[in-house]
Coordinates of C-alpha atoms in Angstrom, one line a residue:
M1 CA 106.9 81.7 147.1
E2 CA 105.6 82.3 143.7
T3 CA 105.0 85.9 142.8
V4 CA 101.3 86.8 142.5
T5 CA 99.9 88.3 139.2
N6 CA 97.4 91.0 138.7
E7 CA 96.0 89.3 135.6
A8 CA 92.9 87.2 136.0
T9 CA 93.5 83.6 135.5
G10 CA 91.4 80.4 135.9
P11 CA 88.2 78.9 134.4
L12 CA 86.0 81.9 135.5
K13 CA 88.0 84.5 133.9
G14 CA 85.6 86.9 132.2
F15 CA 82.7 86.3 134.7
R16 CA 81.6 89.0 137.2
I17 CA 80.3 88.5 140.6
V18 CA 78.7 91.1 142.8
E19 CA 79.0 90.3 146.4
L20 CA 77.0 91.7 149.3
A21 CA 78.2 89.6 152.1
M22 CA 80.1 89.7 155.4
W23 CA 82.0 87.6 157.9
A24 CA 83.2 84.3 156.5
A25 CA 80.9 81.8 154.6
G26 CA 79.6 84.3 152.1
P27 CA 82.8 86.2 151.4
M28 CA 84.8 83.0 151.1
V29 CA 82.6 82.0 148.2
G30 CA 83.6 85.2 146.5
G31 CA 87.2 84.5 147.4
I32 CA 87.2 81.2 145.9
L33 CA 85.4 82.4 142.6
A34 CA 88.0 85.3 142.5
D35 CA 90.8 82.7 142.7
W36 CA 89.2 81.0 139.8
G37 CA 89.4 84.1 137.7
A38 CA 86.1 86.0 138.3
D39 CA 86.0 89.8 138.8
V40 CA 84.4 90.0 142.2
I41 CA 82.9 93.4 143.3
K42 CA 82.3 93.6 146.9
I43 CA 79.7 96.0 148.2
E44 CA 80.4 97.3 151.7
S45 CA 78.5 99.6 154.0
P46 CA 79.9 103.2 154.8
D47 CA 80.0 102.4 158.6
G48 CA 83.2 100.4 158.6
G49 CA 82.3 97.8 155.8
D50 CA 82.5 94.1 156.4
P51 CA 82.8 93.6 160.3
F52 CA 85.4 90.9 159.6
R53 CA 87.8 93.7 158.8
A54 CA 88.3 94.5 162.5
L55 CA 87.9 91.1 164.0
N56 CA 90.5 90.4 166.8
L57 CA 92.4 93.6 165.9
R58 CA 93.9 95.0 169.2
P59 CA 95.8 98.1 170.0
G60 CA 99.6 97.3 169.5
Q61 CA 98.8 93.8 168.0
E62 CA 101.3 92.9 165.3
T63 CA 99.5 92.0 162.1
V64 CA 100.3 91.1 158.5
S65 CA 97.7 93.6 157.3
E66 CA 95.8 96.7 158.2
T67 CA 92.7 94.5 158.5
S68 CA 92.4 91.2 160.2
L69 CA 94.1 88.2 158.7
E70 CA 90.7 86.5 158.3
F71 CA 89.4 89.2 156.1
L72 CA 92.6 89.4 154.1
V73 CA 92.2 85.7 153.4
N74 CA 88.5 85.7 152.6
N75 CA 88.5 88.7 150.3
R76 CA 91.6 88.3 148.2
S77 CA 91.5 89.6 144.7
K78 CA 88.3 91.5 145.0
R79 CA 87.3 95.1 144.4
S80 CA 85.6 97.1 147.1
I81 CA 82.9 99.7 146.5
V82 CA 81.4 101.6 149.6
L83 CA 77.7 101.8 149.0
D84 CA 74.8 102.5 151.3
V85 CA 72.2 100.1 150.0
K86 CA 69.7 101.3 152.7
T87 CA 69.2 104.4 150.5
A88 CA 67.2 104.5 147.3
E89 CA 70.2 105.7 145.3
G90 CA 72.5 103.1 146.8
R91 CA 70.0 100.4 146.0
Q92 CA 69.8 101.7 142.4
I93 CA 73.6 101.6 141.9
A94 CA 73.5 98.0 143.4
M95 CA 71.0 97.0 140.8
E96 CA 73.1 98.5 138.0
L97 CA 76.1 96.5 139.2
I98 CA 73.8 93.3 139.4
E99 CA 72.5 94.0 135.9
K100 CA 76.0 93.7 134.5
A101 CA 77.0 90.7 136.6
D102 CA 76.8 87.0 136.0
V103 CA 76.3 86.2 139.7
F104 CA 74.9 88.0 142.7
L105 CA 76.3 86.6 146.0
T106 CA 74.8 87.4 149.3
N107 CA 74.6 85.9 152.9
L108 CA 72.4 88.6 154.3
R109 CA 69.3 87.3 156.1
S110 CA 66.2 86.9 153.9
N111 CA 64.1 89.5 155.8
A112 CA 66.9 92.1 155.2
L113 CA 67.2 91.3 151.6
E114 CA 63.3 91.6 151.2
R115 CA 63.3 95.1 152.9
M116 CA 66.0 96.3 150.5
G117 CA 64.2 94.8 147.3
L118 CA 67.4 92.5 146.8
D119 CA 65.6 89.3 147.5
Y120 CA 65.7 86.5 145.0
D121 CA 62.2 86.9 143.5
T122 CA 62.7 90.7 142.9
V123 CA 66.2 90.4 141.4
H124 CA 65.3 87.3 139.3
K125 CA 62.2 89.0 137.9
A126 CA 64.5 92.0 136.8
Y127 CA 67.4 89.8 135.6
P128 CA 66.2 86.3 134.7
E129 CA 69.7 85.3 133.3
L130 CA 71.5 86.1 136.6
V131 CA 72.7 83.3 139.0
Y132 CA 71.6 84.3 142.5
C133 CA 73.7 82.6 145.3
H134 CA 72.3 82.9 148.7
V135 CA 74.3 81.5 151.7
T136 CA 72.2 81.2 154.8
G137 CA 72.5 79.8 158.3
Y138 CA 69.4 77.7 158.5
G139 CA 68.0 77.8 155.0
A140 CA 65.5 80.2 153.2
Q141 CA 62.4 78.6 154.7
G142 CA 61.1 77.8 158.2
E143 CA 60.9 79.4 161.5
W144 CA 64.7 79.9 161.9
R145 CA 65.4 81.2 158.3
D146 CA 66.1 84.8 159.8
R147 CA 68.0 83.7 163.0
A148 CA 71.6 84.6 163.6
A149 CA 73.7 81.5 162.9
Y150 CA 77.5 81.7 162.4
D151 CA 79.2 78.4 161.8
V152 CA 79.4 77.5 165.5
G153 CA 75.7 77.7 165.7
A154 CA 74.1 76.4 162.5
F155 CA 77.0 74.0 161.4
Y156 CA 78.7 72.9 164.5
A157 CA 76.1 72.8 167.2
R158 CA 72.8 72.6 165.4
A159 CA 73.8 70.2 162.7
A160 CA 75.1 67.7 165.2
V161 CA 78.8 67.9 164.0
A162 CA 80.0 68.6 167.5
A163 CA 78.0 65.7 169.1
T164 CA 79.1 63.3 166.4
L165 CA 82.8 64.0 166.9
L166 CA 82.8 63.2 170.6
P167 CA 82.0 60.2 172.7
E168 CA 78.6 60.3 174.2
G169 CA 78.4 62.4 177.4
D170 CA 81.4 64.5 176.7
E171 CA 81.2 68.3 176.9
P172 CA 81.1 70.0 173.5
M173 CA 84.6 71.2 172.6
M174 CA 85.3 74.5 171.0
R175 CA 86.3 74.3 167.3
C176 CA 88.8 76.3 165.1
G177 CA 87.5 79.4 163.6
A178 CA 85.3 79.4 160.5
F179 CA 85.3 75.5 160.6
G180 CA 81.8 75.1 159.0
D181 CA 82.0 78.4 156.9
Y182 CA 84.7 77.1 154.6
Y183 CA 82.9 73.8 154.0
T184 CA 79.8 75.8 153.1
A185 CA 81.6 78.2 150.9
M186 CA 83.3 75.4 148.9
A187 CA 79.8 73.8 148.4
A188 CA 78.3 77.1 147.3
A189 CA 81.1 77.9 144.9
G190 CA 80.6 74.5 143.2
G191 CA 76.9 75.3 143.1
V192 CA 77.5 78.6 141.4
C193 CA 79.6 76.9 138.8
A194 CA 77.0 74.4 138.1
A195 CA 74.3 77.1 137.8
L196 CA 76.6 79.0 135.3
L197 CA 76.9 75.8 133.3
S198 CA 73.2 75.3 133.3
R199 CA 72.8 78.9 132.1
E200 CA 75.1 78.4 129.2
R201 CA 72.7 75.7 128.0
S202 CA 69.4 77.1 129.0
G203 CA 70.0 80.9 129.0
R204 CA 68.3 81.3 132.3
G205 CA 69.7 81.9 135.8
Q206 CA 68.5 80.4 139.0
R207 CA 69.0 80.6 142.7
V208 CA 71.9 78.6 144.3
L209 CA 70.9 78.1 147.9
G210 CA 73.3 76.9 150.6
S211 CA 73.2 76.8 154.3
L212 CA 75.5 76.1 157.2
L213 CA 72.9 73.7 158.6
R214 CA 72.6 71.6 155.5
T215 CA 76.4 71.4 154.9
G216 CA 76.9 70.3 158.5
A217 CA 74.3 67.6 158.2
Y218 CA 75.9 66.5 154.9
A219 CA 79.4 66.4 156.6
V220 CA 78.2 63.9 159.1
S221 CA 75.7 62.1 156.9
A222 CA 77.3 58.8 157.2
H223 CA 76.3 58.9 160.8
L224 CA 72.8 60.4 160.1
D225 CA 71.9 58.0 157.3
R226 CA 72.5 55.1 159.6
L227 CA 70.1 56.7 162.1
L228 CA 67.6 57.3 159.4
H229 CA 67.4 53.6 158.5
G230 CA 67.4 52.2 161.9
T231 CA 71.0 51.1 161.9
A232 CA 73.1 51.7 165.0
P233 CA 75.6 54.5 164.1
R234 CA 79.2 53.9 164.7
A235 CA 79.7 55.6 168.1
V236 CA 82.8 57.6 168.8
K237 CA 84.8 55.3 171.1
S238 CA 88.3 55.2 172.6
R239 CA 91.0 53.6 170.6
K240 CA 90.8 50.5 172.9
E241 CA 87.1 50.0 172.1
I242 CA 87.1 50.2 168.3
L243 CA 86.2 47.4 165.9
N244 CA 89.4 47.4 164.0
P245 CA 92.7 48.0 165.7
M246 CA 94.4 47.9 162.2
N247 CA 92.7 51.1 161.4
S248 CA 93.8 53.1 164.5
C249 CA 96.5 55.4 165.8
Y250 CA 99.7 54.5 167.7
R251 CA 102.7 56.4 169.2
D252 CA 106.4 55.9 168.5
S253 CA 109.3 56.1 171.0
Q254 CA 109.2 59.9 170.8
G255 CA 105.6 60.3 171.4
K256 CA 104.7 61.1 167.7
W257 CA 101.3 59.7 166.7
F258 CA 100.7 57.8 163.5
W259 CA 97.7 56.2 161.9
L260 CA 97.5 52.7 160.5
L261 CA 95.2 52.6 157.5
G262 CA 94.2 49.0 157.5
L263 CA 90.5 49.3 156.8
H264 CA 90.7 45.7 155.4
G265 CA 92.1 44.4 158.6
D266 CA 92.6 40.7 157.6
R267 CA 95.0 41.8 154.9
M268 CA 97.0 44.2 157.1
W269 CA 97.2 42.1 160.2
P270 CA 99.9 39.7 159.3
A271 CA 102.3 42.4 158.1
V272 CA 101.7 44.5 161.3
A273 CA 102.1 41.6 163.5
R274 CA 105.4 40.7 161.8
V275 CA 107.0 44.1 162.0
A276 CA 105.9 44.5 165.6
G277 CA 107.6 41.3 166.6
L278 CA 104.2 39.6 167.2
A279 CA 104.1 37.1 164.3
E280 CA 103.3 34.3 166.7
L281 CA 99.9 36.0 167.4
V282 CA 98.7 36.0 163.7
A283 CA 97.0 32.6 164.2
D284 CA 96.2 33.2 167.8
P285 CA 92.3 32.7 168.2
R286 CA 92.2 36.0 170.2
F287 CA 93.4 38.0 167.0
D288 CA 92.8 35.7 164.0
S289 CA 89.8 37.5 162.6
M290 CA 88.1 40.9 162.5
E291 CA 85.6 39.8 165.0
A292 CA 88.2 38.4 167.4
R293 CA 90.5 41.5 167.2
A294 CA 87.4 43.7 167.9
N295 CA 86.5 41.6 170.9
N296 CA 90.0 41.8 172.2
C297 CA 90.9 45.3 171.0
A298 CA 92.2 46.7 174.3
E299 CA 94.6 43.8 174.7
L300 CA 95.9 44.0 171.1
T301 CA 96.2 47.8 171.2
G302 CA 98.3 47.4 174.3
L303 CA 100.7 44.9 172.7
L304 CA 101.1 47.1 169.7
D305 CA 101.5 50.2 171.8
A306 CA 104.4 48.5 173.6
A307 CA 105.9 47.4 170.2
F308 CA 105.6 50.7 168.4
A309 CA 107.1 52.7 171.3
T310 CA 110.5 50.9 170.7
R311 CA 111.4 53.1 167.6
P312 CA 111.0 56.6 166.2
L313 CA 108.6 57.1 163.4
D314 CA 111.4 57.9 160.9
E315 CA 112.6 54.3 161.5
W316 CA 109.2 52.8 161.3
A317 CA 108.3 54.6 158.0
P318 CA 110.7 52.6 155.8
I319 CA 109.7 49.4 157.5
F320 CA 106.1 50.1 156.8
E321 CA 106.8 51.0 153.2
R322 CA 108.8 47.8 152.7
E323 CA 106.0 45.6 154.1
D324 CA 103.3 47.5 152.2
I325 CA 101.6 48.7 155.5
W326 CA 99.5 51.7 154.8
W327 CA 99.9 54.5 157.2
T328 CA 100.1 58.3 157.7
P329 CA 101.5 60.7 160.4
V330 CA 99.1 62.4 162.7
N331 CA 100.0 66.0 162.2
D332 CA 99.3 69.0 164.3
G333 CA 99.1 72.3 162.5
H334 CA 102.8 73.1 162.8
D335 CA 103.6 69.7 161.5
L336 CA 101.4 70.1 158.5
L337 CA 102.7 73.4 157.5
K338 CA 106.2 71.8 157.4
D339 CA 105.0 68.7 155.6
P340 CA 106.5 68.6 152.1
Q341 CA 103.5 66.7 150.7
L342 CA 101.2 69.7 151.4
R343 CA 103.3 72.0 149.4
A344 CA 103.7 69.4 146.7
A345 CA 99.9 69.1 146.5
G346 CA 99.5 72.9 146.0
G347 CA 98.2 73.4 149.6
L348 CA 100.2 76.6 150.2
V349 CA 99.9 79.7 147.9
S350 CA 101.2 83.3 148.0
L351 CA 98.9 86.1 149.0
P352 CA 99.9 89.9 148.9
T353 CA 98.9 92.1 151.9
T354 CA 98.0 95.7 151.9
Q355 CA 101.4 96.4 153.4
G356 CA 103.1 95.4 150.1
K357 CA 104.3 92.1 151.5
E358 CA 103.5 88.5 150.6
I359 CA 102.5 85.7 152.9
E360 CA 101.5 82.1 152.5
I361 CA 97.9 80.9 153.0
I362 CA 95.9 77.7 152.5
P363 CA 93.8 78.0 149.2
A364 CA 90.6 76.2 148.2
P365 CA 91.5 72.6 147.4
I366 CA 90.7 72.5 143.7
D367 CA 93.0 73.0 140.7
F368 CA 92.4 73.0 136.9
D369 CA 95.0 71.7 134.5
A370 CA 93.8 73.6 131.3
T371 CA 93.0 76.8 133.2
P372 CA 95.3 77.2 136.1
W373 CA 94.6 80.0 138.5
K374 CA 96.7 82.2 140.7
I375 CA 95.7 84.7 143.4
R376 CA 96.1 88.1 141.7
G377 CA 95.7 90.7 144.4
A378 CA 95.3 91.6 148.2
A379 CA 92.1 92.1 149.9
P380 CA 90.9 95.6 149.0
E381 CA 90.9 98.5 151.3
L382 CA 87.4 99.7 152.3
G383 CA 86.0 101.5 149.2
Q384 CA 89.3 101.3 147.3
H385 CA 87.6 100.8 143.9
T386 CA 84.5 102.9 144.5
E387 CA 85.2 105.6 141.9
E388 CA 86.7 103.1 139.4
I389 CA 83.6 101.0 139.6
L390 CA 81.1 103.9 139.3
L391 CA 83.1 105.2 136.3
E392 CA 82.7 101.8 134.7
L393 CA 78.9 102.2 135.2
G394 CA 79.0 105.4 133.3
R395 CA 79.0 107.9 136.2
D396 CA 81.1 111.1 135.8
W397 CA 83.1 112.8 138.4
E398 CA 80.4 115.3 139.1
E399 CA 77.9 112.7 139.9
I400 CA 80.4 110.8 142.0
A401 CA 81.0 113.9 144.0
K402 CA 77.2 114.5 144.6
L403 CA 76.9 110.8 145.8
K404 CA 79.7 111.4 148.3
D405 CA 78.0 114.5 149.5
K406 CA 74.8 112.5 150.2
R407 CA 76.9 109.8 151.8
V408 CA 75.5 107.2 149.4
I409 CA 79.1 106.1 148.7

């Protein structure tokens, strides 16, 4: 593993982000921007901070950090200040931080931000050059704007992602944690960068608004667009009912799945038939066209299943390469983490923990040639940088002590 560096690197070096966010989607936006070089100051409440710190921590549970792994990953390279923004003095300090920032990032509900005077209209009026990023569950308008969401609610369930992934009538399956949060965070991070570019040209900031609901709908928009225009969507079907068995999955002799990538089925079929020992079927009227293969998908899939079950994948792979058959293995999580291509593509990076160790994590999937980035620090302990940040704002130690006595910090 490469050793992390404390020096900011990446295209956002020199930019400052103030984050008032919790759980996954909002903080991961900050984590991505911190990866890319931004100085991210995370405001946390005095009563335990971001609740993601304690998620899934159990007595006696072995961990890589004093906080949850999820918090560690989402909040890498940030600085933490404990600040009670429910108090007038706490809000004043928050506004001072925002005044010196390029971006204010939050995923609090709109009504809570309005009560604290940290809503977009108020903050934009005070600091018109600021980029204000608001990550929501259901958007900033409408009856559900202030409802609890989480990714399982707004992205996975409400946005039809769960239903689109399954055959009609199947029970919804549970998804991996933060499934929609990370999609939404990546989209919002791109939005922040676009708004910063716009500010460079116009001199004015603006609101960047993202939602789990919109991101989920976009993720399955190929399905939804067909519905919008009266075209029957491609229903999720079994592998023996699909339109193109050249673009399908099969198993080798050891039960390992792989996927043929023959989207252009007419081009792929002769080579697949040849390597499967079925060359005589290339001109068979049951299989000699895309339509014929679709109509006889179950039969053809059965024939290919029998053929591919005669060899292990490590023997099929060079045959596929020789015959220019496009394919890829079907990995599970353990397979992927051992896949050398993931590492070659930069899909694993080092992250320090609060225990002084380094672990590997999956980073955001974007790199920059001219301004490469590296993770430069662990997720902060709660309030680790409170005094440091207040001193940067011009507070002296006597003022800091008084703020502590009042439990503002």
